[in-house]
Amino acid sequence: MKPLLLITGICGRIGCAAAAFFSEHFQVVGLDICEPAFPCEGIDYLFTDISSLENVRDSLAQVKEKYGDQIASFIHLAAYYNFSGGAWDKYQKITIDGTANLLTALQDFQLEQFVFSSTMLVYAPCEMGQKISENSPIDPKWEYPLSKVKTEELIREKRGDASSVILRIAGIYDDLCNSIPISQHIMRIYNKELESHFFPGNVHHGTSFLHMVDLIRALKLVVEKRKQLAPEEIFVLGELQVMSFQSLQDEIGRLIHGKPWWTMRIPKWFAKAGAYAKKRFTREKKSFIQPWMIDLADDHYELDIQKAKKILGWEPVHNLKNCLSKMIEKFKEDPKKWLKHHEV
């Protein structure tokens, strides 16, 4: 009988990819509030609203009845996320309290490992030339990373006899794109929007990303080495090469229009005024750029992944710069379809 592995958020891109990967060697049970768009053979699915302790208990009771009480690994991906900021009560109810509900219900199981997907955004940004490691200062700047910090603390308190692994992950993308910030870059430059030429921060700063395939490889190693890892582990996961805002603009400009994309730095107050005016006086119902994002435009996230390399034997094999050509190639095949898929 295959060892049992549970995944929350199985309907999401990461959850779906992880479930498909692990199903070969594990009995995978996916928990989510919607059914997977493309059901995989050998993967069980249970409707589960993690914000409801009663619902979580019911789902896990079904798991125990069908598969027993031995769980090799529990990969927790489900969380509330809203690029517009979002109401804190949803972060509290879904991300924080939802995790507490899971850990409470899991007390009835013999759980080996609890894996939590956090974010590199829990850290304070670094200066150029510096790198963020597992021990770097924690300073979440908005609701999403703050909810992750609070959930990490909860896991350390309530993990019981299970080991815990916190993965602080860079922004995920794949060969199609499937990244909100990158797809917004592509859309603005493709449409030659005026605002695509202006940026309210240091254009030489940037942020780390991570290809989906490399994340799944990291999850594989975390689960495989579950008996060898320390009772509490934290790993920073992201690509070593960071593209600055300017280099990302230039590369997308070359790939779409055949030339670098000139970009000018503007004052933050001017950008905020422009964002307000766009929202107030245009027909665009919902703008991606929010005033609070402008305050973070100078942030730089460059990662030190030496711990993951040493303990897991992991390092990414993809990098964003090389994958941009694949993204733009897919985009050019049918721009309207691509933009609709990315909801931009």
Short mmCIF file of C-alpha atoms in Angstrom, two decimals:
data_model
loop_
_atom_site.label_atom_id
_atom_site.label_comp_id
_atom_site.label_asym_id
_atom_site.label_seq_id
_atom_site.Cartn_x
_atom_site.Cartn_y
_atom_site.Cartn_z
CA MET A 1 0.00 0.00 0.00
CA LYS A 2 1.31 3.44 -0.91
CA PRO A 3 2.09 5.87 1.93
CA LEU A 4 -0.58 8.53 2.43
CA LEU A 5 0.02 12.17 1.45
CA LEU A 6 -2.54 14.95 1.84
CA ILE A 7 -2.55 18.27 -0.01
CA THR A 8 -4.73 21.31 0.69
CA GLY A 9 -5.42 23.72 -2.16
CA ILE A 10 -5.35 20.92 -4.72
CA CYS A 11 -7.33 23.02 -7.21
CA GLY A 12 -4.60 25.64 -7.38
CA ARG A 13 -1.74 25.49 -9.88
CA ILE A 14 0.80 24.32 -7.32
CA GLY A 15 -1.59 21.87 -5.68
CA CYS A 16 -2.62 20.33 -8.98
CA ALA A 17 0.99 19.95 -10.12
CA ALA A 18 2.09 18.52 -6.76
CA ALA A 19 -0.78 16.03 -6.66
CA ALA A 20 -0.03 14.76 -10.16
CA PHE A 21 3.66 14.39 -9.31
CA PHE A 22 3.25 12.59 -5.97
CA SER A 23 0.44 10.29 -7.11
CA GLU A 24 2.93 7.85 -8.65
CA HIS A 25 4.44 6.86 -5.31
CA PHE A 26 1.86 8.07 -2.76
CA GLN A 27 -1.85 7.74 -2.17
CA VAL A 28 -2.74 11.40 -2.59
CA VAL A 29 -5.86 12.93 -1.04
CA GLY A 30 -6.62 16.49 -2.06
CA LEU A 31 -8.60 18.90 0.11
CA ASP A 32 -10.19 22.01 -1.38
CA ILE A 33 -13.45 23.92 -1.79
CA CYS A 34 -13.63 23.12 -5.51
CA GLU A 35 -12.99 20.02 -7.58
CA PRO A 36 -9.81 19.86 -9.68
CA ALA A 37 -10.39 20.97 -13.27
CA PHE A 38 -8.51 17.93 -14.54
CA PRO A 39 -8.95 14.96 -12.18
CA CYS A 40 -5.93 12.66 -12.05
CA GLU A 41 -6.17 8.92 -11.75
CA GLY A 42 -5.26 7.69 -8.29
CA ILE A 43 -5.95 11.01 -6.55
CA ASP A 44 -8.82 11.15 -4.08
CA TYR A 45 -10.63 14.44 -3.53
CA LEU A 46 -12.67 15.67 -0.58
CA PHE A 47 -14.55 18.96 -0.41
CA THR A 48 -12.99 20.75 2.54
CA ASP A 49 -13.48 24.29 3.79
CA ILE A 50 -10.51 24.70 6.10
CA SER A 51 -12.14 27.70 7.79
CA SER A 52 -14.68 25.27 9.30
CA LEU A 53 -13.32 22.96 12.01
CA GLU A 54 -16.40 20.77 11.67
CA ASN A 55 -15.84 20.36 7.93
CA VAL A 56 -12.12 19.64 8.43
CA ARG A 57 -12.89 17.01 11.07
CA ASP A 58 -15.44 15.39 8.77
CA SER A 59 -13.02 15.24 5.83
CA LEU A 60 -10.21 13.79 7.91
CA ALA A 61 -12.59 11.26 9.47
CA GLN A 62 -13.31 10.05 5.94
CA VAL A 63 -9.58 9.86 5.27
CA LYS A 64 -9.04 7.78 8.41
CA GLU A 65 -11.90 5.42 7.60
CA LYS A 66 -10.64 4.81 4.06
CA TYR A 67 -6.85 4.95 4.45
CA GLY A 68 -6.05 4.66 8.15
CA ASP A 69 -4.37 7.09 10.54
CA GLN A 70 -0.80 7.03 9.18
CA ILE A 71 0.07 10.14 7.15
CA ALA A 72 3.55 10.42 5.64
CA SER A 73 3.30 14.11 4.78
CA PHE A 74 0.69 16.86 4.83
CA ILE A 75 1.40 19.62 2.30
CA HIS A 76 -0.57 22.74 3.22
CA LEU A 77 -0.97 25.11 0.26
CA ALA A 78 -4.46 26.56 0.81
CA ALA A 79 -4.48 30.21 1.88
CA TYR A 80 -6.24 33.49 1.24
CA TYR A 81 -4.51 35.77 -1.24
CA ASN A 82 -5.58 39.07 -2.74
CA PHE A 83 -3.26 41.35 -4.74
CA SER A 84 -5.58 44.23 -3.91
CA GLY A 85 -4.73 43.78 -0.25
CA GLY A 86 -8.00 42.26 0.90
CA ALA A 87 -9.84 42.31 4.19
CA TRP A 88 -7.80 41.03 7.14
CA ASP A 89 -10.70 38.94 8.45
CA LYS A 90 -10.33 36.59 5.47
CA TYR A 91 -6.62 36.15 6.09
CA GLN A 92 -7.42 35.40 9.73
CA LYS A 93 -10.30 33.03 8.99
CA ILE A 94 -8.76 31.09 6.10
CA THR A 95 -4.98 31.23 6.40
CA ILE A 96 -4.45 31.41 10.16
CA ASP A 97 -7.57 29.84 11.70
CA GLY A 98 -7.80 27.37 8.81
CA THR A 99 -4.32 26.08 9.63
CA ALA A 100 -5.25 25.85 13.31
CA ASN A 101 -8.28 23.75 12.34
CA LEU A 102 -6.11 21.37 10.33
CA LEU A 103 -3.56 20.95 13.12
CA THR A 104 -6.34 20.33 15.65
CA ALA A 105 -7.99 17.65 13.51
CA LEU A 106 -4.64 16.05 12.68
CA GLN A 107 -4.07 15.24 16.35
CA ASP A 108 -6.10 12.07 15.70
CA PHE A 109 -3.46 10.90 13.19
CA GLN A 110 0.10 9.67 13.31
CA LEU A 111 1.51 12.43 11.13
CA GLU A 112 5.17 12.34 10.16
CA GLN A 113 5.56 15.74 8.49
CA PHE A 114 3.65 19.01 8.04
CA VAL A 115 4.82 21.18 5.12
CA PHE A 116 3.66 24.80 4.87
CA SER A 117 4.01 27.06 1.84
CA SER A 118 5.03 30.49 3.06
CA THR A 119 6.56 33.36 1.09
CA MET A 120 9.88 35.20 0.81
CA LEU A 121 7.84 38.37 1.42
CA VAL A 122 7.88 37.66 5.15
CA TYR A 123 11.41 39.11 5.09
CA ALA A 124 12.51 42.69 5.06
CA PRO A 125 13.85 43.57 1.60
CA CYS A 126 17.63 43.64 1.24
CA GLU A 127 20.13 46.04 -0.28
CA MET A 128 21.66 45.31 -3.68
CA GLY A 129 24.66 43.05 -3.22
CA GLN A 130 23.13 41.44 -0.14
CA LYS A 131 21.06 38.25 0.02
CA ILE A 132 18.18 37.04 2.16
CA SER A 133 18.71 33.78 4.06
CA GLU A 134 16.55 31.84 6.49
CA ASN A 135 17.88 33.95 9.38
CA SER A 136 17.32 37.37 7.79
CA PRO A 137 15.06 39.91 9.58
CA ILE A 138 11.31 39.30 9.38
CA ASP A 139 9.30 42.36 8.34
CA PRO A 140 6.10 41.64 6.36
CA LYS A 141 4.90 44.78 4.56
CA TRP A 142 1.25 43.86 3.85
CA GLU A 143 -1.54 41.48 4.81
CA TYR A 144 -0.53 38.41 2.82
CA PRO A 145 2.99 37.94 4.22
CA LEU A 146 1.82 39.01 7.68
CA SER A 147 -0.74 36.19 7.64
CA LYS A 148 2.04 33.77 6.70
CA VAL A 149 4.23 34.93 9.61
CA LYS A 150 1.40 34.41 12.08
CA THR A 151 0.63 30.99 10.60
CA GLU A 152 4.27 29.94 10.83
CA GLU A 153 4.21 30.80 14.55
CA LEU A 154 1.03 28.77 14.97
CA ILE A 155 2.58 25.72 13.29
CA ARG A 156 5.59 25.83 15.60
CA GLU A 157 3.26 25.90 18.61
CA LYS A 158 0.78 23.23 17.50
CA ARG A 159 2.70 20.77 15.30
CA GLY A 160 2.74 18.14 18.05
CA ASP A 161 4.94 15.14 17.29
CA ALA A 162 5.04 15.87 13.57
CA SER A 163 8.07 17.57 12.08
CA SER A 164 7.40 20.87 10.32
CA VAL A 165 8.92 22.35 7.18
CA ILE A 166 8.31 26.01 6.32
CA LEU A 167 9.04 26.88 2.68
CA ARG A 168 9.53 30.61 2.09
CA ILE A 169 9.01 30.68 -1.64
CA ALA A 170 9.72 33.27 -4.34
CA GLY A 171 7.06 34.22 -6.89
CA ILE A 172 6.04 31.20 -8.96
CA TYR A 173 5.85 31.14 -12.76
CA ASP A 174 5.91 28.53 -15.53
CA ASP A 175 6.59 28.35 -19.26
CA LEU A 176 3.17 29.85 -20.08
CA CYS A 177 3.68 32.56 -17.42
CA ASN A 178 0.92 32.12 -14.81
CA SER A 179 2.42 34.91 -12.73
CA ILE A 180 0.30 37.97 -11.97
CA PRO A 181 3.15 40.54 -11.90
CA ILE A 182 4.89 39.15 -15.01
CA SER A 183 1.65 38.91 -16.99
CA GLN A 184 0.90 42.53 -16.07
CA HIS A 185 4.33 43.54 -17.40
CA ILE A 186 3.66 41.71 -20.67
CA MET A 187 0.18 43.16 -21.07
CA ARG A 188 1.25 46.78 -20.49
CA ILE A 189 4.19 46.56 -22.89
CA TYR A 190 2.22 44.68 -25.56
CA ASN A 191 -0.46 47.38 -25.47
CA LYS A 192 2.21 50.12 -25.43
CA GLU A 193 0.50 51.70 -22.45
CA LEU A 194 1.92 55.02 -21.35
CA GLU A 195 2.32 53.82 -17.77
CA SER A 196 4.54 50.95 -18.97
CA HIS A 197 7.35 53.50 -19.33
CA PHE A 198 7.22 54.78 -15.74
CA PHE A 199 8.20 53.22 -12.41
CA PRO A 200 8.10 54.77 -8.90
CA GLY A 201 11.13 52.91 -7.59
CA ASN A 202 14.74 51.99 -8.28
CA VAL A 203 14.68 50.37 -11.73
CA HIS A 204 17.86 48.46 -10.86
CA HIS A 205 16.12 46.60 -8.05
CA GLY A 206 14.26 43.35 -8.63
CA THR A 207 12.83 40.25 -7.03
CA SER A 208 13.50 36.53 -7.16
CA PHE A 209 11.15 34.16 -8.96
CA LEU A 210 10.91 30.37 -9.10
CA HIS A 211 9.77 28.02 -11.86
CA MET A 212 6.96 25.64 -10.96
CA VAL A 213 9.05 22.60 -11.93
CA ASP A 214 11.80 23.64 -9.50
CA LEU A 215 9.27 24.09 -6.70
CA ILE A 216 7.87 20.60 -7.27
CA ARG A 217 11.43 19.24 -7.17
CA ALA A 218 11.93 20.95 -3.82
CA LEU A 219 8.70 19.47 -2.46
CA LYS A 220 9.81 16.04 -3.67
CA LEU A 221 13.08 16.30 -1.74
CA VAL A 222 11.38 17.65 1.38
CA VAL A 223 8.99 14.69 1.46
CA GLU A 224 11.64 12.12 0.56
CA LYS A 225 13.97 13.33 3.33
CA ARG A 226 11.23 13.70 5.96
CA LYS A 227 12.87 11.20 8.34
CA GLN A 228 16.26 12.92 8.04
CA LEU A 229 15.27 16.55 8.51
CA ALA A 230 15.28 18.39 11.83
CA PRO A 231 11.97 18.59 13.77
CA GLU A 232 11.59 22.21 12.59
CA GLU A 233 13.03 23.34 9.28
CA ILE A 234 12.82 26.53 7.24
CA PHE A 235 14.02 26.77 3.64
CA VAL A 236 14.25 29.80 1.36
CA LEU A 237 13.46 28.82 -2.24
CA GLY A 238 14.08 30.99 -5.28
CA GLU A 239 16.34 31.58 -8.26
CA LEU A 240 19.79 33.03 -7.69
CA GLN A 241 19.65 35.30 -10.73
CA VAL A 242 17.42 38.32 -10.13
CA MET A 243 16.21 40.38 -13.07
CA SER A 244 15.95 44.07 -12.25
CA PHE A 245 12.78 45.94 -13.17
CA GLN A 246 14.67 47.61 -16.03
CA SER A 247 16.10 44.35 -17.40
CA LEU A 248 12.67 42.72 -17.24
CA GLN A 249 11.15 45.65 -19.12
CA ASP A 250 13.91 45.57 -21.74
CA GLU A 251 13.69 41.83 -22.32
CA ILE A 252 9.90 41.86 -22.72
CA GLY A 253 10.17 44.88 -25.02
CA ARG A 254 12.73 43.10 -27.23
CA LEU A 255 10.71 39.90 -27.39
CA ILE A 256 7.42 41.64 -28.26
CA HIS A 257 8.39 44.81 -30.13
CA GLY A 258 12.00 44.11 -31.11
CA LYS A 259 13.55 46.84 -28.98
CA PRO A 260 14.39 47.63 -25.32
CA TRP A 261 11.65 49.39 -23.38
CA TRP A 262 12.66 52.81 -22.10
CA THR A 263 11.71 53.29 -18.48
CA MET A 264 11.79 56.44 -16.36
CA ARG A 265 11.71 56.66 -12.59
CA ILE A 266 8.98 58.94 -11.24
CA PRO A 267 8.23 60.23 -7.72
CA LYS A 268 5.95 58.04 -5.62
CA TRP A 269 3.47 60.87 -5.03
CA PHE A 270 3.12 61.29 -8.79
CA ALA A 271 2.50 57.57 -9.29
CA LYS A 272 -0.15 57.56 -6.55
CA ALA A 273 -1.88 60.54 -8.12
CA GLY A 274 -1.85 58.75 -11.47
CA ALA A 275 -3.26 55.55 -9.95
CA TYR A 276 -6.03 57.53 -8.26
CA ALA A 277 -6.85 59.45 -11.44
CA LYS A 278 -6.98 56.25 -13.48
CA LYS A 279 -9.38 54.69 -11.03
CA ARG A 280 -11.49 57.85 -10.72
CA PHE A 281 -11.71 59.02 -14.32
CA THR A 282 -11.39 55.95 -16.55
CA ARG A 283 -13.71 53.04 -17.27
CA GLU A 284 -11.25 50.52 -15.94
CA LYS A 285 -13.10 48.86 -13.06
CA LYS A 286 -10.12 47.37 -11.28
CA SER A 287 -6.53 48.48 -11.64
CA PHE A 288 -3.73 46.06 -10.79
CA ILE A 289 -1.52 48.82 -9.40
CA GLN A 290 -2.68 49.83 -5.92
CA PRO A 291 -1.37 52.83 -3.95
CA TRP A 292 0.19 50.58 -1.28
CA MET A 293 2.22 48.78 -3.95
CA ILE A 294 3.86 52.06 -4.92
CA ASP A 295 5.35 52.35 -1.43
CA LEU A 296 7.06 48.97 -1.97
CA ALA A 297 8.46 49.74 -5.42
CA ASP A 298 12.04 50.08 -4.12
CA ASP A 299 12.03 46.66 -2.44
CA HIS A 300 14.76 44.25 -3.55
CA TYR A 301 14.58 40.50 -2.89
CA GLU A 302 17.68 38.46 -3.69
CA LEU A 303 17.91 35.04 -2.03
CA ASP A 304 20.60 32.88 -0.47
CA ILE A 305 19.60 29.24 -1.03
CA GLN A 306 22.70 27.62 0.46
CA LYS A 307 20.72 25.83 3.18
CA ALA A 308 18.38 24.17 0.67
CA LYS A 309 21.36 23.24 -1.45
CA LYS A 310 23.26 21.74 1.49
CA ILE A 311 20.45 19.90 3.29
CA LEU A 312 18.07 19.02 0.45
CA GLY A 313 20.55 18.87 -2.41
CA TRP A 314 18.28 21.33 -4.26
CA GLU A 315 18.91 24.26 -6.53
CA PRO A 316 16.80 25.62 -9.40
CA VAL A 317 17.61 24.58 -12.95
CA HIS A 318 15.41 27.24 -14.60
CA ASN A 319 15.76 31.00 -14.63
CA LEU A 320 13.25 33.65 -15.55
CA LYS A 321 15.36 35.37 -18.22
CA ASN A 322 15.67 32.17 -20.25
CA CYS A 323 11.99 31.32 -19.82
CA LEU A 324 10.68 34.71 -20.96
CA SER A 325 11.18 33.75 -24.61
CA LYS A 326 8.94 30.70 -24.09
CA MET A 327 6.28 32.84 -22.43
CA ILE A 328 6.28 35.42 -25.20
CA GLU A 329 6.25 32.70 -27.85
CA LYS A 330 3.08 31.27 -26.28
CA PHE A 331 1.69 34.78 -25.96
CA LYS A 332 2.25 35.57 -29.64
CA GLU A 333 0.43 32.41 -30.76
CA ASP A 334 -2.86 33.93 -29.56
CA PRO A 335 -2.54 37.16 -27.53
CA LYS A 336 -6.28 37.44 -26.82
CA LYS A 337 -6.48 33.90 -25.51
CA TRP A 338 -3.32 34.40 -23.44
CA LEU A 339 -4.59 37.63 -21.90
CA LYS A 340 -7.96 36.05 -21.14
CA HIS A 341 -6.27 33.07 -19.47
CA HIS A 342 -4.26 35.43 -17.28
CA GLU A 343 -7.31 37.63 -16.65
CA VAL A 344 -5.55 40.83 -17.75
#
